[in-house]
Each structure stands twice: as structure tokens, then as C-alpha cells.
Tab-separated table of C-alpha atoms in Angstrom:
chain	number	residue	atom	x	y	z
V	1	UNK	CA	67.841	117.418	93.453
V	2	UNK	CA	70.322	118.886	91.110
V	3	UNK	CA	73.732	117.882	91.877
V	4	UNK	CA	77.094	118.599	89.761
V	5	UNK	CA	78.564	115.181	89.032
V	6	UNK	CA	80.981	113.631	86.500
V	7	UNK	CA	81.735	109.532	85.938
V	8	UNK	CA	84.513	107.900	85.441
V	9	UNK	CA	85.567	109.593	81.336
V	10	UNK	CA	86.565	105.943	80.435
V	11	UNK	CA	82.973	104.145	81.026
V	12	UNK	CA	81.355	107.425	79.574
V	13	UNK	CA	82.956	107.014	76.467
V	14	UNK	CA	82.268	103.477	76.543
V	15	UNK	CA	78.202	104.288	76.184
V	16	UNK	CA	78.770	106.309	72.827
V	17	UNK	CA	80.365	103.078	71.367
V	18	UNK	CA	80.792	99.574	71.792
V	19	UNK	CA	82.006	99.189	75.372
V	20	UNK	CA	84.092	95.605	73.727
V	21	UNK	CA	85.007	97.715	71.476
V	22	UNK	CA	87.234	100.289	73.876
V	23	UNK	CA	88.366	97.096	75.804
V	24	UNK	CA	90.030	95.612	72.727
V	25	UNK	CA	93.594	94.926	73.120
V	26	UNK	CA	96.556	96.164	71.380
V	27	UNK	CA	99.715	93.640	71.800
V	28	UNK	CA	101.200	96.195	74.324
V	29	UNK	CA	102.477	95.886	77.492
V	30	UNK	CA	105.163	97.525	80.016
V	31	UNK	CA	108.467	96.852	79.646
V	32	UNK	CA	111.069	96.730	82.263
V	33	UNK	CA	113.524	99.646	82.418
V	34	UNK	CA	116.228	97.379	84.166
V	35	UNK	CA	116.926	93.474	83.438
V	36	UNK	CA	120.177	91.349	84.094
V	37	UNK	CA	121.123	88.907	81.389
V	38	UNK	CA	121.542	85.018	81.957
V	39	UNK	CA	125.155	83.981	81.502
V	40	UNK	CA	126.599	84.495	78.028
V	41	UNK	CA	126.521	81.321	75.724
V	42	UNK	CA	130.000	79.812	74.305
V	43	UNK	CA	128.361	77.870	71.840
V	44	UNK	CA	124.911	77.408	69.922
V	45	UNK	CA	124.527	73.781	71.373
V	46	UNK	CA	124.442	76.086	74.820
V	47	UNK	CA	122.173	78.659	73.424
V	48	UNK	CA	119.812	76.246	72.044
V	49	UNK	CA	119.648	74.244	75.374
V	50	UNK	CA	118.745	76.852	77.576
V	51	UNK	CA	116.256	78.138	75.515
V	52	UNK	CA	113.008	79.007	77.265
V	53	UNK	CA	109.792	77.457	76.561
V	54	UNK	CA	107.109	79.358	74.588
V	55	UNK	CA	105.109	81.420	76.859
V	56	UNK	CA	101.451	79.742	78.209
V	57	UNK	CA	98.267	81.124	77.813
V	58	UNK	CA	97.793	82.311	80.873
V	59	UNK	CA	101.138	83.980	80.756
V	60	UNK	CA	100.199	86.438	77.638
V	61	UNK	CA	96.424	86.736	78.606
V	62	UNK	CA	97.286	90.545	80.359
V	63	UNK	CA	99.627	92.682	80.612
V	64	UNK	CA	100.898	92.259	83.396
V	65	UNK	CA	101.475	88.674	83.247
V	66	UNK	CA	103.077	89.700	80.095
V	67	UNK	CA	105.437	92.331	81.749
V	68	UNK	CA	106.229	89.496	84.490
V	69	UNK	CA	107.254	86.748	81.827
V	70	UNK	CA	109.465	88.631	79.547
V	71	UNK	CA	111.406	90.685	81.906
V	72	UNK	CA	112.179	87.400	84.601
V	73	UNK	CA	112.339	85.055	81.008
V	74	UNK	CA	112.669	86.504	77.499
V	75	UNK	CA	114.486	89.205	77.774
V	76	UNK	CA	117.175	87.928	80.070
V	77	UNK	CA	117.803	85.438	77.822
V	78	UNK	CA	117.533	87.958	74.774
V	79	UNK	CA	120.298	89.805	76.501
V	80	UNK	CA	122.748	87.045	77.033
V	81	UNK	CA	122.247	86.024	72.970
V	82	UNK	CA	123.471	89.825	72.264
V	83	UNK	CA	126.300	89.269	74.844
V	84	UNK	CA	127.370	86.719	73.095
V	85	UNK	CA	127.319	87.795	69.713
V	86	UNK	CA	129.720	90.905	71.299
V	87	UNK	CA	132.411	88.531	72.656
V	88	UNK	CA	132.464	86.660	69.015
V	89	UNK	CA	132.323	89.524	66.866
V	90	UNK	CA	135.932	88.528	65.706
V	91	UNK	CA	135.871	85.479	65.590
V	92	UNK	CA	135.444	85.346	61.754
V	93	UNK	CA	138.724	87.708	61.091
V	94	UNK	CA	140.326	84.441	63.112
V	95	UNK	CA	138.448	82.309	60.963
V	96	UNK	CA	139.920	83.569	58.150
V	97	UNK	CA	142.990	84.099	58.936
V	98	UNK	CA	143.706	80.353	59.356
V	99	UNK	CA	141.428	79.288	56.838
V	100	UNK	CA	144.072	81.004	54.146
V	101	UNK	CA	147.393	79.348	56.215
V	102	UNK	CA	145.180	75.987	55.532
V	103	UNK	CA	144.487	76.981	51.881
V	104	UNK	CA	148.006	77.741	51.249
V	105	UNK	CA	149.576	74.818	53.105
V	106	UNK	CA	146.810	72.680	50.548
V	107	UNK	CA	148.250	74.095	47.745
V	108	UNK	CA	151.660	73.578	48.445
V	109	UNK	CA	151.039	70.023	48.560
V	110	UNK	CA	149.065	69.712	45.355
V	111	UNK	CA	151.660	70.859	43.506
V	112	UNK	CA	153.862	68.478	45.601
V	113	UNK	CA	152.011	65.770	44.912
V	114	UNK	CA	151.538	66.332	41.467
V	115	UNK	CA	155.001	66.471	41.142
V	116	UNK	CA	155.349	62.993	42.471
V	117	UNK	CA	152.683	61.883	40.406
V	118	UNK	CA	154.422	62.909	37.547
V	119	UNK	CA	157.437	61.542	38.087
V	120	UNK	CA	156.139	57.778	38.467
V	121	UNK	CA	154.364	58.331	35.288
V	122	UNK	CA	157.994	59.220	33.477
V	123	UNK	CA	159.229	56.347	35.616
V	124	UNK	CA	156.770	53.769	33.518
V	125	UNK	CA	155.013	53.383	37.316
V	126	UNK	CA	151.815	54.794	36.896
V	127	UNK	CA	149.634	55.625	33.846
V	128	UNK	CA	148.958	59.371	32.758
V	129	UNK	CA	145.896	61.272	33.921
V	130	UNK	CA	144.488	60.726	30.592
V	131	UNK	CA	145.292	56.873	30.800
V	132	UNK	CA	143.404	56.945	34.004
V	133	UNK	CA	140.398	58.528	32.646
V	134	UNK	CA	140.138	56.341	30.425
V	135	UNK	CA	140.398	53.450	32.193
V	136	UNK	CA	137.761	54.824	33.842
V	137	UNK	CA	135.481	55.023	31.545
V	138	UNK	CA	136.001	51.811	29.927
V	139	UNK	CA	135.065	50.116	33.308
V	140	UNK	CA	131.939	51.616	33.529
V	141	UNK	CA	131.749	52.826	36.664
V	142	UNK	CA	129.469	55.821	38.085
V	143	UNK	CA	132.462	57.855	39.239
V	144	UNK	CA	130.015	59.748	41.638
V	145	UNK	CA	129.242	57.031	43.174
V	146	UNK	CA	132.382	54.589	43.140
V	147	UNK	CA	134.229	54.117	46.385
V	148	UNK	CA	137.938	54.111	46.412
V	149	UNK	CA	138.331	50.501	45.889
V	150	UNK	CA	136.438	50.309	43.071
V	151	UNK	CA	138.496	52.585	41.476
V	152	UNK	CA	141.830	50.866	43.082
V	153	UNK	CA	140.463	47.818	41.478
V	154	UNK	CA	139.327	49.619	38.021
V	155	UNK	CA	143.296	50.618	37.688
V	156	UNK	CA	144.719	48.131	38.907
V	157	UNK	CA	145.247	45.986	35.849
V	158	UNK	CA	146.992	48.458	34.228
V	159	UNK	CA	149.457	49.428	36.580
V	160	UNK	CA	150.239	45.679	37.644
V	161	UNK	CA	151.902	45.687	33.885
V	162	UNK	CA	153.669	48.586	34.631
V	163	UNK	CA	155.851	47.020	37.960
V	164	UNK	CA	155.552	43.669	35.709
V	165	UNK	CA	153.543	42.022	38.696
V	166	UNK	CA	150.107	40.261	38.456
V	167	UNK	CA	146.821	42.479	39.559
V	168	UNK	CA	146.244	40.150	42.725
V	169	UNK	CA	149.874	40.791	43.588
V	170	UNK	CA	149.484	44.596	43.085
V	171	UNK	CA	146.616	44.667	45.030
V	172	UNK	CA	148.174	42.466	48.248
V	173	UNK	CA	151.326	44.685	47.876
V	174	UNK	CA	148.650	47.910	47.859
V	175	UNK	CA	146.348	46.272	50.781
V	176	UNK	CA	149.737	45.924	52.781
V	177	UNK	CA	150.988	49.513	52.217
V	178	UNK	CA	147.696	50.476	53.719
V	179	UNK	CA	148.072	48.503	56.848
V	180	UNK	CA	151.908	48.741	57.210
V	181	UNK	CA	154.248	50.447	54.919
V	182	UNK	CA	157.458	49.149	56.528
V	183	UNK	CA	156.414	45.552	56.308
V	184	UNK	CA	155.350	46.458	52.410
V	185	UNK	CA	158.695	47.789	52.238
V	186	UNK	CA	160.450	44.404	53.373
V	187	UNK	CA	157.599	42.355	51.485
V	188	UNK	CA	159.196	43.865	47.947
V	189	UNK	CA	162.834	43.607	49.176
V	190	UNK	CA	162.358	40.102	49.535
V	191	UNK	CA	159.928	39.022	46.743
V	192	UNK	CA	160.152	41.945	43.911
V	193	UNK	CA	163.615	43.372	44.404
V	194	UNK	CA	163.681	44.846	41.337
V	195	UNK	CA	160.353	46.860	41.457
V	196	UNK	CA	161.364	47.954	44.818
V	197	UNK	CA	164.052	49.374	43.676
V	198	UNK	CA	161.920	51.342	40.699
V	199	UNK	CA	159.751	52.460	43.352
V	200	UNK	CA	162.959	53.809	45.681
V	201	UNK	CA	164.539	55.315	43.472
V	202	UNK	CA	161.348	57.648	42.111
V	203	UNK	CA	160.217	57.981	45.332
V	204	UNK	CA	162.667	57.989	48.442
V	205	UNK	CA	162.695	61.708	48.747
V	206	UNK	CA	159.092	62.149	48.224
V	207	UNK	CA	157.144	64.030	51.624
V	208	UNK	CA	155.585	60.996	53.807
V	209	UNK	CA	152.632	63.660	54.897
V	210	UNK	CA	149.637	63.219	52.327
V	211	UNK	CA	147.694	65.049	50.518
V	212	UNK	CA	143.986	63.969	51.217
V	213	UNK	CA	143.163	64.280	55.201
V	214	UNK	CA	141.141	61.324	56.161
V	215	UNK	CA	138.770	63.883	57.972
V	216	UNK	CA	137.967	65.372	54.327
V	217	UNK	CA	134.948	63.527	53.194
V	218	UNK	CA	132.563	63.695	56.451
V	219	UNK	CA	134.070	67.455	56.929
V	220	UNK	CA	132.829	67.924	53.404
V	221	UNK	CA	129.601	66.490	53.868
V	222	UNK	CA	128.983	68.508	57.127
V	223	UNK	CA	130.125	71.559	55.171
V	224	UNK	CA	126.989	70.304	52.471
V	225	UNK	CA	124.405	69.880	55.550
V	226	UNK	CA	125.211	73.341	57.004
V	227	UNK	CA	124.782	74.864	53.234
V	228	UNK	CA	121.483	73.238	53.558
V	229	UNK	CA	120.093	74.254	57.081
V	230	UNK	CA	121.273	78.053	56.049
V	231	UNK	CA	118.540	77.523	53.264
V	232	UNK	CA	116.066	75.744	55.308
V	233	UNK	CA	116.484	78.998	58.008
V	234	UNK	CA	116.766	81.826	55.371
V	235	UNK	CA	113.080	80.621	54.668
V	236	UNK	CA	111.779	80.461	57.681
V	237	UNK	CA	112.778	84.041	58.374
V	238	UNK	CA	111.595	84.928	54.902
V	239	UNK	CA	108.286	84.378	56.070
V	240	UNK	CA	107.933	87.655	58.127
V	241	UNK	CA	106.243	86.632	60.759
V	242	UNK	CA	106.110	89.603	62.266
V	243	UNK	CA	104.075	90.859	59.461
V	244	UNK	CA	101.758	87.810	59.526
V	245	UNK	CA	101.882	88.296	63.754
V	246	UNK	CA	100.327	92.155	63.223
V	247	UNK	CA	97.532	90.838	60.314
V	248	UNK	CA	96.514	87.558	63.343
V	249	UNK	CA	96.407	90.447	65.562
V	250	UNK	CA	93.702	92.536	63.231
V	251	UNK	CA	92.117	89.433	62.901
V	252	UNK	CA	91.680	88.299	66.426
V	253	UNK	CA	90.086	91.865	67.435
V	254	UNK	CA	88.097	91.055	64.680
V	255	UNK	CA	87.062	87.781	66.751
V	256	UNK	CA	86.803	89.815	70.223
V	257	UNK	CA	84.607	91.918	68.781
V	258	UNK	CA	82.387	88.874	67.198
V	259	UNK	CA	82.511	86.998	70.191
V	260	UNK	CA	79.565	86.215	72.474
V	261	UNK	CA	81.654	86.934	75.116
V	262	UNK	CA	81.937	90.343	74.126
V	263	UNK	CA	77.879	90.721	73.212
V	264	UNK	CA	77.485	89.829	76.802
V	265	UNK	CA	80.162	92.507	78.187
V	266	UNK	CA	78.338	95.019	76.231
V	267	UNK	CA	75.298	94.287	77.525
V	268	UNK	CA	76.303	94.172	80.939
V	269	UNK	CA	78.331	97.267	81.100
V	270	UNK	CA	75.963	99.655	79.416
V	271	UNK	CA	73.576	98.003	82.218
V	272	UNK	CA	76.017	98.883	84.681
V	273	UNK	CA	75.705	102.668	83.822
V	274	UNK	CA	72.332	102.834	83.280
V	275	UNK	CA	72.316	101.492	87.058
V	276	UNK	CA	74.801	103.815	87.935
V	277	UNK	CA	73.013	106.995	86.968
V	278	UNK	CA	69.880	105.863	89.032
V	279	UNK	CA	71.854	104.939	91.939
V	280	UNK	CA	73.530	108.142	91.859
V	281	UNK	CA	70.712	109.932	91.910
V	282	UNK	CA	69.548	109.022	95.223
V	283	UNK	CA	73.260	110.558	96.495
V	284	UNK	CA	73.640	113.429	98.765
V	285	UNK	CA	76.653	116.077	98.870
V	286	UNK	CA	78.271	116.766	102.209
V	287	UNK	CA	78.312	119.944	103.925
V	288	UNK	CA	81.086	121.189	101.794
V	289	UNK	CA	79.107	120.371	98.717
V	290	UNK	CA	81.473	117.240	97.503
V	291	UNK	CA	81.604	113.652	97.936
V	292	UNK	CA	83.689	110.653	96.990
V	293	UNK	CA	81.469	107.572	97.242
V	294	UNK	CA	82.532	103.593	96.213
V	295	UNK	CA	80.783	102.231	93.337
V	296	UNK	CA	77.780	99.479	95.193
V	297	UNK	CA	78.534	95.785	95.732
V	298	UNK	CA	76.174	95.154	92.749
V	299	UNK	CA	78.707	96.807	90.616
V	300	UNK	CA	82.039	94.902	91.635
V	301	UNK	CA	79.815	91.719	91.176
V	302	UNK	CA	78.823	92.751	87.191
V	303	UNK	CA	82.361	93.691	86.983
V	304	UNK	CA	83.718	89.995	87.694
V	305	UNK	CA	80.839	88.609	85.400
V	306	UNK	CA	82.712	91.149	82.735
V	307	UNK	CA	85.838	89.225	83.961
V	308	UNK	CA	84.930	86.065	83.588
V	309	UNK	CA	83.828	86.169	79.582
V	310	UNK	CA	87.112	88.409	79.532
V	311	UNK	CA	88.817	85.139	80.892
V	312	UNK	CA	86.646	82.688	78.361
V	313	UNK	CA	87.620	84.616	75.276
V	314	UNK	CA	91.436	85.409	76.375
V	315	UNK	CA	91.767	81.663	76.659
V	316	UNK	CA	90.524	80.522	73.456
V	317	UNK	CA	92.058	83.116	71.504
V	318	UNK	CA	95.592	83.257	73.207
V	319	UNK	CA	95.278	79.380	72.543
V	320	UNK	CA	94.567	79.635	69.107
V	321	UNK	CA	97.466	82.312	68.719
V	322	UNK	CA	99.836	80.158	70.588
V	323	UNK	CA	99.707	77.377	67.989
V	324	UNK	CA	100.488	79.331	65.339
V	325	UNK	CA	103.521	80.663	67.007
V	326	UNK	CA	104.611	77.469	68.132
V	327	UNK	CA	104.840	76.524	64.248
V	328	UNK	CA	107.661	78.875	63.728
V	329	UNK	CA	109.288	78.140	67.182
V	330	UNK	CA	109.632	74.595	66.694
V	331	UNK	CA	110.650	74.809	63.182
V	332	UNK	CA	113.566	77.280	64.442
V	333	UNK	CA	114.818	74.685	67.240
V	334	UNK	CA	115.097	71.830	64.845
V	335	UNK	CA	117.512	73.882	62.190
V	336	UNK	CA	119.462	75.236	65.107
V	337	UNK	CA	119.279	71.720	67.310
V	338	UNK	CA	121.002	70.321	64.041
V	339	UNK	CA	123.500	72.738	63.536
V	340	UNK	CA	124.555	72.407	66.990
V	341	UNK	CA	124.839	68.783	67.179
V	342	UNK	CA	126.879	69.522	63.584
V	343	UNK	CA	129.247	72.132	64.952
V	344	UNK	CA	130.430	69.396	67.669
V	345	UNK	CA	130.730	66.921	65.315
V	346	UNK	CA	132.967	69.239	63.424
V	347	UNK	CA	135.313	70.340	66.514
V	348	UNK	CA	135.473	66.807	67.431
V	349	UNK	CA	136.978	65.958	64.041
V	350	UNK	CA	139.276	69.174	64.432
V	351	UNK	CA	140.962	67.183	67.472
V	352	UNK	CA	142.020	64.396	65.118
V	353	UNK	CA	145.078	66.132	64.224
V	354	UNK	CA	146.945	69.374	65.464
V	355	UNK	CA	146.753	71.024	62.238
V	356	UNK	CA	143.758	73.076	61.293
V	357	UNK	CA	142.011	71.195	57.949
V	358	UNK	CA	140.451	73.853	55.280
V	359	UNK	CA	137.427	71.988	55.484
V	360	UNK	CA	136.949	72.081	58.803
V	361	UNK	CA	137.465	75.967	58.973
V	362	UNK	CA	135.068	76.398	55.912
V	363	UNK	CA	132.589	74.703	58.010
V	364	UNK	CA	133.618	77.253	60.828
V	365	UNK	CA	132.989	80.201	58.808
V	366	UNK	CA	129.283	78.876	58.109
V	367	UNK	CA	128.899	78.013	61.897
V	368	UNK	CA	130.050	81.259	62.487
V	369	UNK	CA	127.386	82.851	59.917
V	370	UNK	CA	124.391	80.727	61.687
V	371	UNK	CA	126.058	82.013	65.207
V	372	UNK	CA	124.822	85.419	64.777
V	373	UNK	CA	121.662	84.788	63.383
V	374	UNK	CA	120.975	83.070	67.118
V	375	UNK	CA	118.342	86.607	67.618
V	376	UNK	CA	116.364	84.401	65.017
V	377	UNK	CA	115.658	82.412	67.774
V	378	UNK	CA	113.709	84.856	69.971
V	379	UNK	CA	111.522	86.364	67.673
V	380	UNK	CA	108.472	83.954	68.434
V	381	UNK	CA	108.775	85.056	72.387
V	382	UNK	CA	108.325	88.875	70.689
V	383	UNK	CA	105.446	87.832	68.808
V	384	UNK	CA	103.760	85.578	71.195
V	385	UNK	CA	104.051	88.740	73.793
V	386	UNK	CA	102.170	90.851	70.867
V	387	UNK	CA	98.765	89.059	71.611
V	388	UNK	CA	96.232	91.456	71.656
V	389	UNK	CA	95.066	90.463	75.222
V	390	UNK	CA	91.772	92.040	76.656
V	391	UNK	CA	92.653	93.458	80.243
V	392	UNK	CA	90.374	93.047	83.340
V	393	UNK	CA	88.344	95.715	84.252
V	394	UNK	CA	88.329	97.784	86.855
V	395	UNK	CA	86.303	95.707	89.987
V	396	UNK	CA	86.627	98.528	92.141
V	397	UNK	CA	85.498	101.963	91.644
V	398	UNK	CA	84.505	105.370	93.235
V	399	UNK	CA	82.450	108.327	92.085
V	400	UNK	CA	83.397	111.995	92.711
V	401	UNK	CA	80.612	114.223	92.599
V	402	UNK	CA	80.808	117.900	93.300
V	403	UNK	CA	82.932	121.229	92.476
V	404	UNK	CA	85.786	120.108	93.976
């Protein structure tokens, strides 16, 4: 009996080639039209905390699951990273802003202190700039290295003999001035009147406030550490990965496509046509010469064998793509965990004092830098969504035969 009838185009098509082949996947998958961000971030400590895990296997082995993931996990958070860059966008006009009262308000005391420098040295109180050098360099000290009082201690021979005082009195009369001016102030009333009154009359109108902040040298050092995490994440985003995520793609159709799993599919589905065409042989039209008839049980069941092996392979692969992933992922939460745990070392420093220190607000501009490059930190979500997954098939089917 002759009868008009047409399969399904898809598994036709799938006879003329490899039916793995047709069922290899691309990285796509739907994405949602409509998704609410998480709460906005106020710092990268917060951003970095909430930061969702990489996605599992399962979770990128179809697209669905895929579609399900990124629009309840990724992209929400995605959204609240770009929410937050919006609300800081000028925060480095701020930045700035202070950063030049700071520089200006440093260099207005330089010269102040420089001043006062100079006068002791008229006053016979303290040796030149070039006596100090070279005092120095005759004690042979590594001047990189050398902590303040080694250098106290290098110099302090020399300016003993200029208040005509031994060095162990110097340095006690130093030490004291450290620990309490006023009482230094009475110690040299009552024991070197005299030198007292060398040092009050060069120096009674001189500004109390100081030059060097005691905040500078760990605020410089964080500055240093920042300058070195920007370099660390500058080449982990110079390794386009999302190049290197579309050549592991190639390569793992490459591996579908070698796979046993995938012999076996082919095998099985160009079985389940051949079966097909005999069973539909034996059909009969109805009276108005058309009928719409469910594929047999046989089929559904050699669909979920397809399934299965679809399963085995999407596991192993999705594994194997996973761990490269996680590579870049992990590397990118160590940088930013560290910058984080910098920038509140940094703003707890900033509380020491009421004024703003130009180290600390050099160190906010580079925070401020690494702040929006925070959409660094989803890009291994994107490219652990891009696995080429291999869908299900179809376990339920009809056939349509007829005019109509």
C-alpha cells in the first residue's frame, strides 16, 4: 500500500550524516528577557563575599539547566556588580579632589619643615644635609634597610657636639622627647639650661603638627601591594579566556564526536529509523486519508538508551571543562580576596586621624581602579555557561502521515 508520508525533517537529516554529529552542542542557551538584580555592593570585600559558586556539572549539562542557573544566579549577581559600578562612577573625581587638598597641605609643610631644619643648622644645632650624608655613609649602613634608630644612633655623635652634651645624653634627652615632650622640656630646664635655651629660641615658634604621618609607611606599603595585585590581575585577564573557552569548545565536539558514547547513539538512532520505516509501513490512513500516530514504546525506550550515553559523555566532559574554568575563577578570588582585605586595612588606618593622608587617597584611587574591574569577576560563570552541552532527545514522538 502506497501511502503519502513524511518523518520528522530533523531525524531525516540525521540519516544523510552522522546523527552525533547534528546533536553536537553549541555553548547556547536561552536567556531570560527579565531578571532582578541582588542588592548593590558598597564595597569589593561585599562583592567578593557574595560571590556565587562556579556552576556544577549537572547545572551546565543542558540548556535548560543552563537557562535556570544563570538567570536565578549569574546574572542577578552580574546585574548588581553593574549597579554598583553606576552609583561609584564619581567616586574618583572625589578621589581626586582631596587627594590634591592632601598634596598641597604636604607641601606646605615640607617647605615648613625645611625651613626649620635650616634654621637649627645656622643655629650650630644640627649638621647640614650634606653633613648628614655623610655621616651616613661613613657608618656604613644599608640606608634601604636601616630603621630609624639606626640612623638616630648613626647621627647622633655628631649632633651631641653640637648642644655640647655627650651621645648617651642626646639620646636619653631624644628617647624622652619621644615619650613626653613637656617632661623633656623640664628635663633641659633643669639639667642643660643653656641648650634649652638654644633650642627655644630657634624653635618656639616652629608648627607642633609634623611632617611624616605615622600611618605613612604601612599606607605606603599597601599602596606597593595594590601596584602588585593590579599586575598579578592585568595577567590573568590577558589570558583571553574567552578565546581559549571557544578553541576547548572546538575541541570538546571534537571529543563528542570521538566518543563511544556517540558511536553507540549513531548506531542506535539510524536503527531507530530503519525500524521506523518498517513499522510505518504496516500503518493505515483514516477515512479522511490522514493520520497522526505516536512513535511505539520500542522507540521511547532506544531514545532513553540515546539519553543515557548523552548523560555519560555530558558528565565527563562538562567535568573536564569545569576544571579548567575553575583555574581562572580561583585565581580571580584570591587577587580580589586580597585587595579587599587591603582596602579595609586602608580605611581603618584613614580613622586614625580626621585628616585625609595622601597616601591613603593614592591607595584609594588604585582601589577605585580594581573597583570597576569587579565584571572581571564574572567572566568564568559566562564561560562555564558556554559548554557545548549535548541536549536530550526527543523521548516522545508522533508521525503525521497523509495530505493534510
Amino acid at each position: 500500500m502506497a501511502l503519502a508520508g513524511t518523518l520528522l525533517a530533523a531525524p531525516m537529516a540525521a540519516q544523510d550524516t552522522r546523527p552525533a554529529a547534528d546533536m553536537a552542542g553549541t555553548g547556547d542557551y536561552p536567556v531570560a528577557a527579565q531578571v532582578s538584580a541582588m542588592r548593590s555592593f558598597a564595597t569589593i570585600a561585599e562583592a567578593v563575599k557574595q560571590l556565587p559558586a562556579l556552576p556544577t556539572v549537572e547545572q551546565i549539562s543542558s540548556s535548560q539547566a543552563k537557562y535556570i542557573v544563570d538567570s536565578t544566579t549569574y546574572t542577578p549577581y552580574r546585574l548588581a556588580v553593574e549597579q554598583t559600578l553606576a552609583v561609584h562612577q564619581y567616586d574618583q573625581m572625589q578621589i581626586q579632589s582631596r587627594l590634591t587638598q592632601a598634596q598641597q597641605k604636604r607641601a606646605q609643610r615640607t617647605q615648613a619643615t625645611m625651613q626649620h631644619y635650616n634654621r637649627n643648622v645656622e643655629a650650630g644645632l644640627l649638621p647640614s644635609q650634606q653633613e648628614m650624608m655623610q655621616i651616613l655613609m661613613n657608618s656604613g649602613l644599608d640606608l634601604n634597610k636601616a630603621t630609624e634608630q639606626q640612623i638616630m644612633d648613626a647621627v647622633a655623635g655628631n649632633i651631641s657636639q653640637k648642644w655640647g652634651v655627650s651621645k648617651d645624653e642626646y639620646l636619653k634627652i631624644v628617647t624622652l622627647a619621644q615619650q613626653n615632650p613637656k617632661r623633656a622640656e623640664e628635663y633641659m630646664k633643669a639639667n642643660h639650661p643653656d641648650l634649652y635655651k638654644r633650642l627655644y629660641d630657634v624653635n618656639h615658634d616652629t608648627p607642633t603638627q609634623e611632617l611624616n604621618d605615622p600611618r605613612d609607611g604601612r599606607l605606603t606599603e599597601i599602596g606597593e601591594e595594590l601596584r602588585t595585585l593590579m599586575e598579578q590581575l592585568t595577567t590573568v585577564m590577558g589570558e583571553q579566556q574567552g578565546d581559549l573557552a571557544e578553541q576547548w569548545k572546538n575541541e570538546m565536539i571534537k571529543d563528542w564526536l570521538a566518543s563511544e558514547e556517540a558511536k553507540q547513539v549513531d548506531e542506535i538512532e539510524r536503527s531507530i529509523w530503519l525500524r521506523v520505516e518498517q513499522w510505518q509501513a504496516g500503518l493505515e490512513l483514516n477515512d479522511n486519508g490522514m493520520a497522526d500516530i505516536n512513535y511505539p514504546d520500542w522507540w521511547t525506550a532506544e531514545r532513553k538508551r540515546e539519553n543515557k550515553l548523552i548523560d555519560s559523555w555530558n558528565k565527563r566532559a562538562a567535568k573536564a571543562w569545569l576544571d579548567k574554568i575553575e583555574v581562572r575563577h580561583k585565581q580571580l578570588q584570591e587577587i580580589f580576596n586580597k585587595v579587599a582585605a587591603l582596602d579595609a586595612e586602608n580605611e581603618q588606618l584613614a580613622r586614625q586621624s580626621e585628616e585625609d593622608n595622601m597616601f591613603y587617597l593614592m591607595n584609594k584611587q588604585q582601589l577605585n581602579t580594581l573597583f570597576f574591574m569587579l565584571p572581571e569577576l564574572t567572566t568564568p560563570y559566562g564561560n562555564a555557561l558556554r559548554f557545548p552541552c549535548v541536549d536530550h532527545q526527543d523521548e516522545q514522538g508522533a508521525i503525521h502521515l497523509g495530505k493534510g
